[in-house]
Amino acid sequence: MTFDFFNPVKLITGEGCVLRHSGELSKLGKSCLIVTDASSAKKSGALGDAIKALENEGIRYTVFDRAQPNPTLTSCIEAGKTAKAEKLEFVLGIGGGSPLDLAKAAAVYAANDMADGLNIYKLDWKNRALPVAVIGTTAGTGSEITCVSVLTRPDGRKKSVGREDLYARVMFGDARYTATLPMKFTLSTALDALSHAIESYFNRTANSMTDLFAVEAAVILCEQLKLLQSAKDIGDISAWQREQLYFASVLAGYSLSQAGAVYCHTLGYYLTEEYDVPHGFACAATLPDLVMRGEKYAPERAGALFKRANTPAKELCGLIESLTEIPKVKIPKDVIIKLSEESANTKNFAKTIPHGLTKEDSVNLLTRLFG
């Protein structure tokens, strides 16, 4: 039995936690760059609370509100240059996965001179990234508590970067900020969290500690996703449900940060890059295949998970499929083959799951779904 574990992020949660614990921000510096998008952070109330907290502590701030879905290296470099030019001491990311990932990368560029922005992938930057604090406004990405930043390269492909100094120093989790999230993205982020839980559970790097987080996250998410099936709009989702979804996303994030994702994320990136499919739906497209693969090749392990979640494998697949919104996508055969070849060489692919996933398995899976 192994239970190695490392996650240095300080969690502060609950209603009003940003204002009640504003002193945590003053520990990071006297000036900061707020990284967020143009509207959702403001609409949720998170940006307003963050600004009040900073002003209460006498912290100077500059707002960089140009975060977009699937942040590009260009936007990260721009944010980093802003922080460097204004001599800001830390970064505060507010939002879902994209603004938080942008904030982490900006913290690297702010502390280092990189002639080529792609050098961030070498993980050898000289100076530690600026301290980062984060405020989550979605329940699913897990970016609040991982050291991973998923960035879009100039060629349009997504690739993650992760190093120990990209862990946030402090994370504020107030589920109220998720109340304005539209139904589509409530579902997408919940399915993203479920993907984190199931993928990390079936990853061969999982251990006794990560299982605790993955299983508990799956239990909560299966219950909540069943309730979301009958919800027609965000007004049908109670504050308690929002809290449960957020709690589950944090649990799944812990499991993800240690054990990592597998092929659902790897193959899902393509759907996001080429067809603008929201990340959670893109991962969920192949998640039923992982569920059935787990039941076939790791039956005892799968059985323990599905029993605790009170959701048999086939029922879980049906639940995922009923909530996943994917446009009619037709991927040419040659593209499927190329994508499978490229994916087979990534760390999230063949060797991380029970029985492995070969290039041929990937070709067959993608052909069945999108061929």
XYZ file of C-alpha atoms in Angstrom:
371
model
C 0.000 0.000 0.000
C 1.349 3.414 -0.965
C -0.044 6.827 -0.177
C 2.542 9.371 -1.299
C 0.966 12.811 -1.434
C 2.046 16.411 -1.948
C -0.207 19.415 -2.412
C 0.876 22.687 -0.775
C -2.189 24.793 -1.653
C -3.872 26.396 1.346
C -7.649 25.994 1.041
C -9.956 28.653 2.440
C -13.603 27.951 1.794
C -17.139 28.979 2.638
C -19.458 31.893 2.077
C -17.656 35.223 2.183
C -14.236 33.606 2.569
C -12.446 36.100 0.312
C -13.354 39.103 2.443
C -13.119 37.267 5.766
C -9.579 36.123 4.999
C -8.241 39.044 2.976
C -5.147 39.015 5.171
C -3.945 35.934 3.313
C -3.408 38.113 0.249
C -1.222 40.581 2.123
C 1.164 37.720 2.885
C 1.937 37.451 -0.834
C 2.936 41.045 -1.497
C 1.900 44.678 -1.675
C 0.822 44.681 -5.320
C -0.799 42.199 -7.657
C -2.036 41.456 -11.153
C -5.652 40.282 -11.274
C -6.102 37.846 -14.156
C -9.682 37.208 -15.204
C -12.083 37.373 -18.135
C -14.189 40.290 -19.287
C -17.515 39.407 -17.696
C -18.087 36.185 -15.732
C -15.907 37.088 -12.727
C -17.692 40.420 -12.459
C -21.130 38.839 -12.889
C -20.459 36.191 -10.235
C -19.409 38.783 -7.667
C -15.931 37.279 -7.299
C -14.119 40.209 -8.905
C -15.916 42.746 -6.716
C -15.075 40.809 -3.568
C -11.458 40.423 -4.647
C -11.057 44.143 -5.248
C -12.609 44.931 -1.854
C -10.265 42.448 -0.197
C -7.215 43.959 -1.874
C -8.286 47.489 -0.977
C -8.901 46.433 2.623
C -5.293 45.269 2.770
C -3.895 48.318 0.977
C -2.675 46.189 -1.942
C -2.121 47.941 -5.276
C -3.593 46.048 -8.224
C -3.888 46.045 -12.007
C -6.674 44.151 -13.771
C -5.852 42.010 -16.807
C -9.333 40.974 -17.979
C -8.512 39.527 -21.384
C -8.550 35.843 -20.488
C -10.264 33.737 -23.144
C -11.214 30.057 -23.238
C -8.140 27.912 -23.914
C -5.513 30.567 -23.065
C -2.765 31.120 -25.622
C 0.916 31.545 -24.910
C 0.613 35.029 -26.401
C -1.964 36.120 -23.819
C 0.084 34.600 -20.985
C 3.200 36.447 -22.131
C 1.225 39.686 -22.400
C -0.116 39.295 -18.863
C 3.351 38.465 -17.580
C 4.841 41.544 -19.242
C 2.140 43.688 -17.626
C 3.040 42.361 -14.175
C 6.762 42.841 -14.828
C 6.395 46.374 -16.208
C 4.368 47.493 -13.208
C 6.612 45.662 -10.743
C 3.715 43.660 -9.305
C 4.554 41.108 -6.642
C 1.948 38.376 -7.059
C -0.846 37.180 -9.342
C -4.493 36.656 -8.420
C -6.421 34.469 -10.858
C -10.225 34.621 -10.820
C -12.439 32.324 -12.862
C -12.630 28.843 -14.251
C -9.782 26.801 -15.639
C -8.741 29.175 -18.416
C -8.144 32.331 -16.308
C -6.474 30.282 -13.579
C -4.189 28.507 -16.044
C -3.368 31.875 -17.619
C -2.570 33.303 -14.184
C -0.101 30.501 -13.420
C 1.730 30.897 -16.724
C 1.745 34.695 -16.422
C 3.445 34.287 -13.045
C 6.276 32.426 -14.797
C 6.712 34.997 -17.561
C 6.560 37.849 -15.042
C 9.525 36.434 -13.140
C 11.646 35.342 -16.099
C 12.968 36.663 -19.407
C 12.087 34.179 -22.125
C 13.117 35.009 -25.668
C 10.940 32.145 -26.874
C 7.614 31.720 -25.083
C 7.688 28.006 -25.888
C 10.582 27.619 -23.474
C 8.030 27.399 -20.694
C 7.529 23.761 -21.706
C 11.154 22.968 -20.884
C 10.349 23.519 -17.180
C 13.797 25.019 -16.640
C 12.980 28.672 -15.980
C 15.567 30.199 -13.668
C 13.423 32.218 -11.252
C 10.470 30.784 -9.400
C 7.105 31.964 -10.639
C 5.539 34.874 -8.779
C 3.258 33.746 -5.950
C -0.251 32.932 -7.167
C -3.600 33.107 -5.374
C -6.797 31.863 -7.013
C -10.545 32.284 -6.684
C -12.595 29.615 -8.461
C -15.892 30.469 -10.148
C -16.704 27.080 -11.677
C -17.091 23.630 -10.142
C -15.004 21.295 -12.199
C -11.619 22.302 -13.541
C -9.523 21.548 -10.467
C -7.002 24.168 -11.588
C -7.250 25.830 -8.175
C -5.246 23.079 -6.518
C -3.025 21.626 -9.240
C 0.362 22.819 -10.446
C -0.734 22.344 -14.056
C -1.479 25.027 -16.632
C -3.015 23.928 -19.944
C -1.981 26.341 -22.689
C -2.619 26.635 -26.414
C 0.544 26.741 -28.500
C 0.931 28.864 -31.659
C 0.063 25.807 -33.766
C -3.362 25.688 -32.101
C -2.666 22.568 -30.058
C -3.158 22.394 -26.291
C -0.285 21.236 -24.132
C 0.074 21.300 -20.370
C 2.958 22.610 -18.327
C 3.454 21.779 -14.675
C 6.069 22.536 -12.062
C 5.994 22.711 -8.292
C 6.109 26.514 -8.132
C 2.854 26.726 -10.105
C 0.811 25.548 -7.142
C -1.266 28.439 -5.804
C -0.205 29.652 -2.379
C -3.842 30.077 -1.367
C -7.159 29.117 -2.935
C -10.504 30.709 -2.041
C -13.535 28.498 -2.612
C -16.939 30.171 -2.307
C -19.618 28.160 -4.102
C -21.814 31.264 -4.413
C -19.620 32.365 -7.309
C -20.813 29.373 -9.346
C -24.503 30.346 -9.062
C -24.447 32.461 -12.228
C -22.799 29.753 -14.308
C -25.140 28.860 -17.225
C -26.618 25.364 -17.293
C -24.420 24.292 -20.205
C -21.227 25.095 -18.328
C -22.557 23.792 -15.035
C -22.939 20.427 -16.766
C -19.659 20.669 -18.644
C -17.605 21.505 -15.562
C -19.335 18.809 -13.502
C -18.474 16.256 -16.177
C -14.921 17.584 -16.199
C -14.700 16.903 -12.464
C -16.135 13.413 -12.984
C -13.508 12.816 -15.674
C -10.805 13.869 -13.234
C -12.104 11.435 -10.639
C -12.525 8.443 -12.938
C -9.406 9.010 -15.030
C -7.167 9.403 -11.998
C -8.811 6.391 -10.318
C -7.980 4.127 -13.257
C -4.547 5.636 -13.786
C -1.829 3.186 -12.798
C -0.180 5.959 -10.797
C -3.149 6.086 -8.395
C -2.511 5.129 -4.782
C -4.438 4.585 -1.576
C -4.575 8.309 -0.843
C -5.726 9.445 -4.282
C -8.403 6.747 -4.241
C -9.997 8.380 -1.209
C -10.454 11.623 -3.115
C -11.438 10.058 -6.445
C -14.072 7.742 -4.997
C -15.677 10.374 -2.763
C -15.771 12.818 -5.679
C -17.433 10.203 -7.889
C -20.029 9.419 -5.192
C -21.053 13.070 -4.923
C -20.935 13.754 -8.640
C -23.040 10.752 -9.609
C -25.707 11.887 -7.152
C -25.597 15.483 -8.343
C -25.504 14.661 -12.052
C -28.651 12.581 -11.627
C -30.313 15.615 -10.057
C -29.084 17.846 -12.880
C -30.819 15.601 -15.400
C -34.143 17.027 -14.259
C -33.002 20.653 -13.936
C -34.247 22.927 -16.724
C -32.257 26.050 -15.884
C -29.861 27.356 -13.248
C -32.764 28.439 -11.070
C -33.488 24.758 -10.420
C -30.064 24.218 -8.841
C -30.029 24.870 -5.105
C -27.211 26.486 -3.145
C -26.622 23.114 -1.458
C -26.162 21.449 -4.853
C -23.705 24.149 -5.901
C -21.721 23.531 -2.738
C -21.720 19.787 -3.339
C -20.534 20.225 -6.918
C -17.772 22.567 -5.820
C -16.652 20.268 -3.007
C -16.557 17.324 -5.406
C -14.519 19.310 -7.925
C -11.921 20.036 -5.230
C -11.767 16.378 -4.213
C -11.356 15.316 -7.837
C -8.722 18.002 -8.288
C -6.681 16.507 -5.457
C -6.828 13.091 -7.093
C -5.959 14.583 -10.467
C -3.021 16.560 -9.076
C -1.386 13.368 -7.809
C -2.405 10.583 -10.195
C -3.092 12.531 -13.384
C -5.532 12.174 -16.256
C -5.537 9.531 -18.985
C -6.743 9.373 -22.586
C -10.112 11.107 -22.145
C -8.297 14.401 -21.628
C -5.710 13.735 -24.325
C -8.289 12.964 -27.011
C -10.681 15.604 -25.719
C -8.201 18.388 -26.433
C -8.709 17.865 -30.173
C -12.483 18.376 -29.939
C -11.891 21.650 -28.107
C -9.169 22.838 -30.473
C -10.982 22.066 -33.721
C -14.674 22.240 -32.847
C -14.853 24.533 -29.788
C -16.442 21.781 -27.701
C -16.356 22.857 -24.026
C -13.554 21.031 -22.251
C -15.765 18.999 -19.906
C -17.968 17.725 -22.730
C -14.878 16.952 -24.799
C -13.454 14.762 -22.025
C -16.831 13.141 -21.398
C -17.056 12.027 -25.037
C -14.671 9.130 -24.401
C -15.316 8.732 -20.664
C -17.910 5.935 -21.116
C -15.259 3.953 -22.977
C -12.928 4.283 -19.980
C -15.736 3.211 -17.632
C -16.331 0.018 -19.621
C -12.601 -0.579 -20.109
C -12.124 -0.298 -16.369
C -14.915 -2.799 -15.724
C -13.427 -5.226 -18.243
C -9.744 -5.047 -17.302
C -9.889 -4.027 -13.622
C -13.204 -5.566 -12.507
C -12.575 -5.574 -8.740
C -11.357 -2.000 -8.740
C -14.173 -0.838 -10.990
C -16.757 -2.718 -8.978
C -15.659 -1.027 -5.764
C -15.989 2.419 -7.348
C -19.362 1.880 -8.991
C -20.804 0.237 -5.895
C -19.814 3.187 -3.705
C -21.268 5.586 -6.268
C -24.479 3.528 -6.345
C -24.283 3.616 -10.143
C -23.497 0.477 -12.208
C -21.120 0.919 -15.130
C -23.747 0.868 -17.889
C -25.996 3.249 -15.960
C -23.063 5.590 -15.453
C -22.301 5.523 -19.170
C -25.913 6.384 -19.933
C -25.833 9.236 -17.425
C -22.681 10.689 -18.950
C -24.000 10.376 -22.505
C -27.348 11.965 -21.640
C -25.660 15.093 -20.263
C -22.859 15.469 -22.795
C -23.507 18.023 -25.532
C -21.348 17.286 -28.568
C -22.131 18.741 -32.015
C -22.214 16.424 -35.007
C -18.513 15.956 -35.549
C -17.082 14.032 -38.489
C -13.350 13.410 -38.266
C -11.637 12.126 -41.446
C -9.939 8.742 -41.173
C -6.462 10.122 -41.856
C -6.903 12.699 -39.091
C -8.056 9.995 -36.663
C -4.940 7.963 -37.445
C -2.633 10.966 -37.059
C -4.316 12.043 -33.814
C -4.013 8.528 -32.407
C -0.339 8.327 -33.365
C 0.407 11.676 -31.709
C -1.609 10.834 -28.603
C 0.086 7.471 -28.166
C 3.325 9.304 -27.394
C 1.908 11.409 -24.555
C 2.223 10.652 -20.851
C -1.566 10.354 -20.462
C -2.021 7.545 -22.932
C -1.188 3.886 -23.368
C 0.760 2.943 -20.251
C -1.379 4.695 -17.673
C -4.548 2.610 -17.682
C -5.490 -1.035 -17.114
C -4.420 -3.174 -20.078
C -3.137 -0.070 -21.868
C -4.670 1.741 -24.834
C -2.917 1.177 -28.136
C -2.919 3.386 -31.190
C -5.248 0.868 -32.823
C -7.624 1.050 -29.842
C -7.693 4.823 -30.194
C -8.381 4.634 -33.919
C -11.276 2.240 -33.318
C -12.707 4.393 -30.511
C -12.571 7.653 -32.467
C -13.913 5.977 -35.603
C -16.886 4.608 -33.658
C -17.652 8.011 -32.164
C -16.720 10.423 -34.948
C -15.775 8.461 -38.065
